[in-house]
Tab-separated table of C-alpha atoms in Angstrom:
chain	number	residue	atom	x	y	z
A	240	MET	CA	148.438	63.370	214.741
A	241	THR	CA	148.985	61.820	211.347
A	242	LYS	CA	148.603	64.255	208.450
A	243	ARG	CA	146.060	62.980	205.936
A	244	THR	CA	147.461	62.791	202.396
A	245	ARG	CA	145.175	63.673	199.491
A	246	ARG	CA	145.591	61.092	196.784
A	247	PRO	CA	145.911	62.780	193.428
A	248	SER	CA	144.020	61.370	190.464
A	249	ASP	CA	145.882	60.374	187.316
A	250	ASN	CA	145.291	63.788	185.769
A	251	GLY	CA	146.084	65.772	188.905
A	252	LEU	CA	142.423	66.559	189.778
A	253	SER	CA	140.916	65.834	193.219
A	254	ARG	CA	137.760	63.726	193.598
A	255	ARG	CA	135.791	66.934	194.281
A	256	GLN	CA	137.187	68.530	191.110
A	257	LEU	CA	136.436	65.396	189.090
A	258	LEU	CA	132.830	65.359	190.289
A	259	LYS	CA	132.522	69.066	189.502
A	260	ALA	CA	133.993	68.522	186.032
A	261	ALA	CA	131.675	65.569	185.422
A	262	GLY	CA	128.707	67.737	186.375
A	263	SER	CA	129.870	70.446	184.001
A	264	THR	CA	130.275	67.908	181.210
A	265	ALA	CA	126.736	66.652	181.772
A	266	ALA	CA	125.487	70.222	181.646
A	267	LEU	CA	127.392	70.812	178.418
A	268	LEU	CA	125.953	67.665	176.865
A	269	ALA	CA	122.459	68.667	177.926
A	270	ALA	CA	123.033	72.123	176.512
A	271	ALA	CA	124.264	70.628	173.251
A	272	LYS	CA	120.993	68.692	172.936
A	273	LEU	CA	119.170	72.021	173.258
A	274	ASN	CA	121.501	73.631	170.710
A	275	PHE	CA	122.861	76.101	173.263
A	276	PRO	CA	126.507	77.056	172.820
A	277	ALA	CA	128.639	76.703	175.939
A	278	GLY	CA	128.376	79.740	178.200
A	279	ALA	CA	124.927	80.752	177.016
A	280	PHE	CA	122.794	78.857	179.515
A	281	ALA	CA	121.355	81.943	181.189
A	282	GLN	CA	120.669	83.873	178.005
A	283	ASP	CA	119.554	83.402	174.414
A	284	ALA	CA	122.122	81.775	172.194
A	285	GLY	CA	124.156	84.176	170.105
A	286	PRO	CA	124.879	83.831	166.379
A	287	GLU	CA	126.302	80.501	165.238
A	288	VAL	CA	129.191	82.320	163.554
A	289	LYS	CA	130.762	85.755	163.953
A	290	GLY	CA	130.933	86.727	160.310
A	291	ALA	CA	129.678	86.348	156.756
A	292	LYS	CA	130.741	87.616	153.349
A	293	LEU	CA	128.305	90.077	151.779
A	294	GLY	CA	128.706	91.498	148.287
A	295	PHE	CA	127.670	94.909	146.996
A	296	ILE	CA	127.758	96.972	143.823
A	297	ALA	CA	128.840	100.624	144.056
A	298	LEU	CA	125.352	102.137	144.288
A	299	SER	CA	123.576	104.356	146.799
A	300	ASP	CA	120.998	101.675	147.577
A	301	ALA	CA	123.790	99.588	149.143
A	302	GLY	CA	124.052	102.403	151.729
A	303	PRO	CA	122.525	100.355	154.575
A	304	LEU	CA	125.349	97.798	154.259
A	305	PHE	CA	127.974	100.561	154.332
A	306	VAL	CA	126.355	102.150	157.396
A	307	ALA	CA	126.000	98.811	159.207
A	308	LYS	CA	129.710	98.145	158.680
A	309	ASP	CA	131.036	101.672	159.315
A	310	LYS	CA	128.945	102.277	162.412
A	311	GLY	CA	129.602	98.890	164.002
A	312	LEU	CA	126.032	97.616	163.750
A	313	PHE	CA	127.038	94.146	162.577
A	314	ALA	CA	129.291	93.932	165.646
A	315	LYS	CA	126.477	95.266	167.859
A	316	TYR	CA	124.376	92.233	166.967
A	317	GLY	CA	127.178	89.719	167.468
A	318	MET	CA	128.595	89.647	163.929
A	319	PRO	CA	131.888	91.609	164.148
A	320	ASP	CA	133.512	89.695	161.292
A	321	VAL	CA	130.989	90.508	158.550
A	322	ASP	CA	133.004	91.336	155.437
A	323	VAL	CA	131.306	93.680	152.941
A	324	GLN	CA	132.998	93.108	149.584
A	325	LYS	CA	132.767	95.172	146.388
A	326	GLN	CA	131.693	93.224	143.299
A	327	ALA	CA	132.633	94.213	139.743
A	328	SER	CA	129.204	93.551	138.225
A	329	TRP	CA	125.897	91.820	138.887
A	330	GLY	CA	127.214	88.856	136.900
A	331	THR	CA	130.147	88.619	139.310
A	332	THR	CA	127.723	88.853	142.242
A	333	ARG	CA	125.742	85.925	140.823
A	334	ASP	CA	128.861	83.816	140.262
A	335	ASN	CA	130.148	84.479	143.785
A	336	LEU	CA	126.767	83.620	145.313
A	337	VAL	CA	126.765	80.306	143.455
A	338	LEU	CA	130.254	79.590	144.850
A	339	GLY	CA	129.396	80.572	148.434
A	340	SER	CA	132.085	81.582	150.913
A	341	GLU	CA	133.277	77.953	151.115
A	342	GLY	CA	134.222	78.262	147.454
A	343	ASN	CA	135.851	81.672	147.966
A	344	GLY	CA	132.634	83.426	146.984
A	345	ILE	CA	130.031	85.225	149.116
A	346	ASP	CA	127.138	84.273	151.396
A	347	GLY	CA	124.782	87.111	150.533
A	348	ALA	CA	124.543	90.455	148.802
A	349	HIS	CA	122.936	93.784	148.056
A	350	ILE	CA	121.129	92.546	144.972
A	351	LEU	CA	118.621	93.339	142.231
A	352	THR	CA	115.316	91.935	143.530
A	353	PRO	CA	114.668	89.577	140.554
A	354	MET	CA	118.119	87.973	140.821
A	355	PRO	CA	117.514	85.667	143.820
A	356	TYR	CA	114.567	84.267	141.838
A	357	LEU	CA	116.497	83.867	138.589
A	358	ILE	CA	119.364	82.211	140.512
A	359	SER	CA	117.037	79.958	142.545
A	360	ALA	CA	115.296	78.829	139.348
A	361	GLY	CA	118.605	78.248	137.550
A	362	LYS	CA	117.667	80.717	134.800
A	363	VAL	CA	120.931	82.672	134.866
A	364	THR	CA	123.406	80.170	136.299
A	365	GLN	CA	125.949	77.902	134.608
A	366	ASN	CA	124.311	74.765	133.203
A	367	ASN	CA	121.013	76.124	134.573
A	368	GLN	CA	121.951	74.727	137.975
A	369	PRO	CA	119.698	76.257	140.682
A	370	THR	CA	121.262	77.804	143.788
A	371	PRO	CA	118.451	78.347	146.319
A	372	MET	CA	118.339	81.911	147.652
A	373	TYR	CA	116.334	83.850	150.231
A	374	ILE	CA	115.279	87.487	150.246
A	375	LEU	CA	115.443	88.722	153.860
A	376	ALA	CA	114.568	92.391	153.306
A	377	ARG	CA	114.091	95.040	150.686
A	378	LEU	CA	116.862	97.635	150.818
A	379	ASN	CA	115.110	100.612	149.233
A	380	LEU	CA	112.307	102.085	147.166
A	381	ASP	CA	112.649	104.406	144.133
A	382	ALA	CA	115.569	106.599	142.925
A	383	GLN	CA	116.829	104.788	139.870
A	384	CYS	CA	116.949	106.850	136.672
A	385	ILE	CA	116.740	106.540	132.935
A	386	SER	CA	119.325	108.843	131.401
A	387	VAL	CA	119.552	110.000	127.784
A	388	ALA	CA	122.632	111.160	125.865
A	389	LYS	CA	123.211	114.864	125.280
A	390	GLU	CA	122.643	114.477	121.527
A	391	TYR	CA	118.922	114.124	122.317
A	392	ALA	CA	118.781	117.225	124.523
A	393	ASP	CA	116.562	119.103	122.066
A	394	LEU	CA	113.874	116.415	122.442
A	395	LYS	CA	113.667	117.042	126.195
A	396	VAL	CA	112.608	113.442	126.709
A	397	GLY	CA	110.718	112.819	129.926
A	398	VAL	CA	108.274	110.199	131.100
A	399	ASP	CA	107.044	109.789	127.512
A	400	ALA	CA	109.637	107.691	125.659
A	401	SER	CA	107.777	107.989	122.342
A	402	LEU	CA	109.729	111.212	121.699
A	403	LEU	CA	112.727	108.973	120.947
A	404	LYS	CA	110.885	106.708	118.512
A	405	ALA	CA	111.534	108.738	115.349
A	406	ALA	CA	115.159	109.455	116.350
A	407	PHE	CA	115.829	105.749	116.936
A	408	GLU	CA	114.122	104.811	113.636
A	409	LYS	CA	116.283	107.350	111.788
A	410	LYS	CA	119.402	105.865	113.348
A	411	LYS	CA	118.300	102.376	112.328
A	412	ALA	CA	117.657	103.556	108.741
A	413	GLU	CA	121.237	104.853	108.654
A	414	GLY	CA	122.515	101.373	109.488
A	415	LYS	CA	123.316	102.144	113.120
A	416	SER	CA	121.599	100.690	116.147
A	417	ALA	CA	120.266	102.712	119.055
A	418	LYS	CA	121.781	101.193	122.179
A	419	VAL	CA	120.121	101.220	125.580
A	420	ALA	CA	122.119	99.964	128.554
A	421	MET	CA	120.911	98.225	131.680
A	422	THR	CA	122.813	96.354	134.376
A	423	PHE	CA	121.663	92.707	134.226
A	424	PRO	CA	119.200	90.890	131.926
A	425	GLY	CA	115.930	90.398	133.785
A	426	GLY	CA	117.054	92.682	136.622
A	427	THR	CA	115.301	95.793	137.871
A	428	HIS	CA	117.027	98.274	135.544
A	429	ASP	CA	116.298	96.052	132.567
A	430	LEU	CA	112.629	95.958	133.543
A	431	TRP	CA	112.318	99.717	134.190
A	432	VAL	CA	113.827	100.693	130.842
A	433	ARG	CA	111.813	98.040	129.001
A	434	TYR	CA	108.582	99.193	130.611
A	435	TRP	CA	109.334	102.835	129.756
A	436	LEU	CA	110.295	102.119	126.141
A	437	ALA	CA	107.347	99.789	125.531
A	438	ALA	CA	104.896	102.293	127.019
A	439	GLY	CA	106.220	104.755	124.417
A	440	GLY	CA	105.694	102.275	121.567
A	441	ILE	CA	109.365	101.299	121.293
A	442	ASP	CA	110.000	97.542	121.306
A	443	PRO	CA	113.104	96.968	123.498
A	444	ASP	CA	114.006	93.797	121.565
A	445	LYS	CA	113.305	94.956	118.002
A	446	ASP	CA	113.673	98.733	117.820
A	447	VAL	CA	116.808	99.116	119.964
A	448	GLU	CA	119.729	97.010	121.127
A	449	THR	CA	119.821	96.465	124.877
A	450	ILE	CA	123.315	96.008	126.288
A	451	THR	CA	124.611	95.062	129.730
A	452	VAL	CA	127.000	97.474	131.451
A	453	PRO	CA	128.070	97.410	135.150
A	454	PRO	CA	126.704	100.446	137.064
A	455	PRO	CA	130.050	102.201	137.764
A	456	GLN	CA	130.916	102.055	134.035
A	457	MET	CA	127.736	103.696	132.720
A	458	VAL	CA	128.944	107.317	132.701
A	459	ALA	CA	132.282	106.520	131.036
A	460	ASN	CA	130.515	104.491	128.348
A	461	MET	CA	128.054	107.250	127.536
A	462	LYS	CA	130.949	109.725	127.426
A	463	VAL	CA	132.554	107.801	124.561
A	464	GLY	CA	129.225	107.292	122.780
A	465	THR	CA	128.684	103.592	123.503
A	466	MET	CA	125.006	104.083	124.297
A	467	ASP	CA	122.053	106.390	123.649
A	468	ALA	CA	120.312	105.828	126.986
A	469	PHE	CA	120.823	103.855	130.163
A	470	CYS	CA	119.033	102.860	133.330
A	471	VAL	CA	120.926	102.595	136.617
A	472	GLY	CA	120.743	103.613	140.259
A	473	GLU	CA	122.369	106.581	141.944
A	474	PRO	CA	124.905	108.117	142.081
A	475	TRP	CA	125.708	107.502	138.408
A	476	PRO	CA	122.747	109.440	136.893
A	477	GLY	CA	123.672	112.420	139.093
A	478	GLN	CA	127.310	112.146	138.078
A	479	LEU	CA	126.300	112.081	134.401
A	480	VAL	CA	124.489	115.413	134.850
A	481	HIS	CA	127.413	116.926	136.790
A	482	GLN	CA	129.746	116.013	133.924
A	483	GLY	CA	127.379	117.436	131.293
A	484	ILE	CA	127.326	114.205	129.253
A	485	GLY	CA	123.584	113.600	129.291
A	486	TYR	CA	120.404	114.224	131.248
A	487	THR	CA	117.857	112.468	133.411
A	488	ALA	CA	114.751	111.734	131.347
A	489	VAL	CA	112.796	110.179	134.189
A	490	THR	CA	113.311	108.837	137.682
A	491	THR	CA	111.832	105.380	138.123
A	492	GLY	CA	109.569	106.678	140.890
A	493	GLU	CA	107.800	108.646	138.171
A	494	ILE	CA	107.140	105.367	136.331
A	495	TRP	CA	105.905	103.579	139.463
A	496	SER	CA	105.761	105.590	142.665
A	497	LYS	CA	107.319	103.916	145.721
A	498	HIS	CA	108.457	100.943	143.682
A	499	PRO	CA	110.653	98.202	145.211
A	500	GLU	CA	114.264	98.052	144.084
A	501	LYS	CA	117.231	96.214	145.682
A	502	SER	CA	117.046	93.445	148.270
A	503	LEU	CA	119.218	91.802	150.895
A	504	GLY	CA	119.610	88.327	149.430
A	505	MET	CA	121.412	85.376	150.993
A	506	ARG	CA	122.145	81.790	150.069
A	507	ALA	CA	119.388	79.608	151.524
A	508	ALA	CA	121.917	76.984	152.669
A	509	TRP	CA	123.830	79.585	154.708
A	510	VAL	CA	120.695	80.962	156.356
A	511	ASP	CA	119.363	77.470	157.131
A	512	LYS	CA	122.684	76.577	158.747
A	513	ASN	CA	123.044	79.899	160.592
A	514	PRO	CA	119.543	81.241	161.309
A	515	LYS	CA	120.598	83.320	164.336
A	516	ALA	CA	123.495	84.849	162.418
A	517	ALA	CA	121.165	85.645	159.508
A	518	LYS	CA	118.762	87.360	161.906
A	519	ALA	CA	121.655	89.347	163.404
A	520	ILE	CA	122.704	90.551	159.932
A	521	LEU	CA	119.107	91.431	159.141
A	522	MET	CA	118.710	93.427	162.364
A	523	ALA	CA	121.937	95.351	161.709
A	524	VAL	CA	120.814	96.228	158.180
A	525	MET	CA	117.323	97.236	159.343
A	526	GLU	CA	118.763	99.553	162.003
A	527	ALA	CA	121.077	101.029	159.353
A	528	GLN	CA	118.062	101.585	157.062
A	529	GLN	CA	116.283	103.525	159.798
A	530	TRP	CA	119.354	105.694	160.362
A	531	ALA	CA	119.949	106.284	156.639
A	532	ASP	CA	116.370	107.412	156.087
A	533	LYS	CA	116.565	110.360	158.493
A	534	MET	CA	117.076	113.689	156.725
A	535	GLU	CA	119.462	114.926	159.426
A	536	ASN	CA	121.788	112.021	158.563
A	537	LYS	CA	121.846	112.502	154.775
A	538	GLU	CA	125.055	114.559	154.664
A	539	GLU	CA	126.922	112.000	156.758
A	540	LEU	CA	125.345	109.197	154.734
A	541	ALA	CA	126.648	110.778	151.507
A	542	THR	CA	130.109	111.095	153.060
A	543	ILE	CA	130.110	107.438	154.099
A	544	MET	CA	128.872	106.228	150.705
A	545	ALA	CA	131.472	108.280	148.808
A	546	LYS	CA	134.376	106.521	150.577
A	547	ARG	CA	136.903	104.691	148.449
A	548	GLN	CA	136.007	101.248	149.786
A	549	TRP	CA	132.332	101.863	149.027
A	550	ILE	CA	131.185	103.882	145.978
A	551	ASN	CA	134.433	105.803	145.479
A	552	CYS	CA	133.143	109.025	143.923
A	553	PRO	CA	132.914	112.722	144.847
A	554	VAL	CA	130.467	113.426	147.696
A	555	GLU	CA	128.761	116.072	145.542
A	556	ASP	CA	127.745	113.361	143.053
A	557	ILE	CA	125.720	111.743	145.842
A	558	ALA	CA	124.595	114.434	148.295
A	559	ASP	CA	121.949	116.454	146.399
A	560	ARG	CA	119.889	113.541	145.175
A	561	ALA	CA	120.300	111.755	148.521
A	562	LYS	CA	118.547	114.793	150.039
A	563	GLY	CA	115.852	114.922	147.363
A	564	LYS	CA	117.230	117.646	145.071
A	565	PHE	CA	117.138	116.459	141.459
A	566	ASP	CA	118.798	118.515	138.745
A	567	TYR	CA	117.664	116.728	135.580
A	568	GLY	CA	120.396	118.324	133.480
A	569	LEU	CA	117.910	120.112	131.242
A	570	SER	CA	117.745	123.908	131.350
A	571	GLY	CA	115.839	124.922	134.431
A	572	LYS	CA	114.529	121.470	135.377
A	573	VAL	CA	115.455	121.169	139.035
A	574	VAL	CA	113.102	119.490	141.508
A	575	GLU	CA	113.525	120.261	145.219
A	576	ASN	CA	112.196	117.862	147.849
A	577	SER	CA	111.344	115.237	145.247
A	578	PRO	CA	108.845	112.623	146.461
A	579	HIS	CA	110.942	110.121	144.510
A	580	ILE	CA	113.928	110.390	146.852
A	581	MET	CA	115.530	107.057	147.746
A	582	LYS	CA	113.627	105.550	150.666
A	583	TYR	CA	115.407	103.093	152.934
A	584	TRP	CA	112.791	102.693	155.675
A	585	ARG	CA	109.714	104.943	155.325
A	586	ASP	CA	106.647	103.684	153.472
A	587	HIS	CA	107.499	100.094	154.504
A	588	ALA	CA	110.585	100.301	152.266
A	589	SER	CA	112.378	97.494	154.098
A	590	TYR	CA	109.524	94.986	154.089
A	591	PRO	CA	109.727	92.443	151.234
A	592	PHE	CA	106.141	92.407	149.954
A	593	GLN	CA	105.471	89.172	148.090
A	594	SER	CA	103.193	91.079	145.709
A	595	HIS	CA	106.188	93.101	144.536
A	596	ASP	CA	108.235	89.982	143.884
A	597	LEU	CA	105.272	88.721	141.831
A	598	TRP	CA	105.374	91.868	139.650
A	599	PHE	CA	109.069	91.341	138.908
A	600	MET	CA	108.464	87.707	138.001
A	601	THR	CA	105.456	88.626	135.861
A	602	GLU	CA	107.587	91.156	133.946
A	603	ASP	CA	110.305	88.541	133.484
A	604	ILE	CA	107.647	86.218	132.034
A	605	ARG	CA	106.594	89.126	129.780
A	606	TRP	CA	110.113	89.340	128.333
A	607	GLY	CA	110.772	85.594	128.100
A	608	LYS	CA	113.017	85.049	131.141
A	609	TYR	CA	110.534	82.469	132.445
A	610	GLU	CA	108.233	80.315	130.371
A	611	ALA	CA	104.537	81.202	130.149
A	612	GLY	CA	102.615	79.642	133.011
A	613	PHE	CA	105.649	79.498	135.322
A	614	ASP	CA	104.485	78.992	138.929
A	615	SER	CA	105.724	82.302	140.315
A	616	LYS	CA	103.848	82.080	143.601
A	617	ALA	CA	105.377	78.695	144.465
A	618	LEU	CA	108.903	80.068	143.993
A	619	ILE	CA	108.073	83.250	145.930
A	620	ALA	CA	106.893	81.095	148.860
A	621	LYS	CA	110.369	79.525	148.963
A	622	VAL	CA	112.529	82.610	148.350
A	623	ASN	CA	110.711	85.424	150.173
A	624	ARG	CA	111.419	85.302	153.933
A	625	GLU	CA	109.107	88.036	155.163
A	626	ASP	CA	108.645	85.811	158.240
A	627	MET	CA	112.275	86.428	159.192
A	628	TRP	CA	111.824	90.160	158.581
A	629	LYS	CA	108.840	90.296	160.940
A	630	ASP	CA	110.712	88.339	163.610
A	631	ALA	CA	113.702	90.690	163.370
A	632	ALA	CA	111.410	93.737	163.436
A	633	LYS	CA	109.726	92.573	166.640
A	634	THR	CA	113.089	91.888	168.303
A	635	LEU	CA	114.252	95.371	167.265
A	636	GLY	CA	111.140	96.878	168.839
A	637	VAL	CA	109.790	98.248	165.548
A	638	ALA	CA	106.404	99.893	166.054
A	639	SER	CA	103.519	97.644	165.060
A	640	SER	CA	102.364	100.335	162.602
A	641	ASP	CA	105.649	99.839	160.733
A	642	ILE	CA	105.125	96.084	160.416
A	643	PRO	CA	102.786	95.277	157.501
A	644	THR	CA	99.966	92.855	158.243
A	645	SER	CA	99.660	91.648	154.651
A	646	THR	CA	102.176	90.125	152.238
A	647	SER	CA	100.568	92.216	149.496
A	648	ARG	CA	100.603	95.989	149.043
A	649	GLY	CA	97.562	95.580	146.814
A	650	LYS	CA	97.004	96.967	143.319
A	651	GLU	CA	99.822	99.039	141.815
A	652	THR	CA	99.230	101.766	139.207
A	653	PHE	CA	101.872	102.826	136.685
A	654	PHE	CA	102.390	106.178	134.973
A	655	ASP	CA	100.664	104.984	131.785
A	656	GLY	CA	97.529	103.916	133.646
A	657	LYS	CA	98.284	100.185	133.638
A	658	VAL	CA	97.279	98.410	136.850
A	659	PHE	CA	98.986	95.360	138.321
A	660	ASP	CA	96.627	93.359	140.503
A	661	PRO	CA	98.646	90.665	142.313
A	662	GLU	CA	95.448	88.615	142.465
A	663	ASN	CA	95.346	88.521	138.660
A	664	PRO	CA	98.789	88.889	137.028
A	665	ALA	CA	97.482	87.298	133.793
A	666	ALA	CA	95.081	90.215	133.258
A	667	TYR	CA	97.985	92.643	133.689
A	668	LEU	CA	100.070	90.747	131.126
A	669	LYS	CA	97.161	90.715	128.717
A	670	SER	CA	96.812	94.509	128.967
A	671	LEU	CA	100.381	95.099	127.738
A	672	ALA	CA	100.742	95.671	123.988
A	673	ILE	CA	104.435	94.822	123.612
A	674	LYS	CA	105.579	91.499	125.104
A	675	ARG	CA	107.261	88.192	124.228
A	676	VAL	CA	104.593	85.941	125.682
A	677	GLU	CA	101.115	85.017	124.501
A	678	VAL	CA	98.445	85.247	127.184
């Protein structure tokens, strides 16, 4: 019996193997048409990439990013190579977002909510060149503070800023300027301190000098007398009190209860190119927000946030206020279980209400960052991605009661009785005595 010899193909594969390979190639090509990556035929496609570069400033409201990284939540959702990078200032954050990771910058960031709008509109970028941005989620509500230097301790300044009016006028008459620091022109801290001063009859552009100081440098600057007051997020107001340099006049939740603060912002081009990866990042951050909001996790949260690679400060500068205990630094003024504790998830903290973005833009029109009549709603429709938030929430199994049904939280009332109706921002602007725009 003659032994049959199998004729090898030119590449060493048998006819059967060639047919099998050809079939696999056809399947791969078909999969490519459907945008499925190889190996994902039987399941949903995973993220397009495994990592992204996210920036943060050393502040407690960046906590969800720290938790998502430390506890492996980015990896859990298929993004093990997410790099969370400390930024020196909000100006640096802006510059790195404009560059993008391809230009050795970043793809997204923990960011002041007005910044993605100012960047998208080219209002704060070099040569006014727009860099389209998206807001995927809000990171927190409340818990920023306006702090006042110790030299004004006898005034016991609180929610009423008018107590500083005479002191600032006296300083001006002596040829000195009263300096009030915020963290970025047109950003949240700028708007809180401006609102507070103006409500007290102090014009933030004429009666004082507003200066820009990065958050981690606030305490050191007040220590050497660079400023009379500042507005920034935790833990720096708490640290100021611990060091006996000044006191908390007011928490921003006392100005506007449950107000929006930071956001998770990303370059629109990156999200459009990597929508599944963006959703994975969003899901990791949302899960981290839920964890960070639980009281039983606050001690561990404070320990995580205090780490050198994150905020890099003593745990005790973070822990009390993270748990809702606010020592204002004035004799006997200590509030336990403050309703103005930083909220990461409760009260729809994570959902990016479009009505809130409209308030920020309206205030930036008030102070001349946008021209009068700027079409805020058109820009919000491009930047705010509450649709992505809802999709991520459903995939995460978030209870329907925790998913808002409206893009508006409705009318908002401030401590001085002013009401912002998102249906009529012009009426709100008209009601404000001190402003840079004619309505």
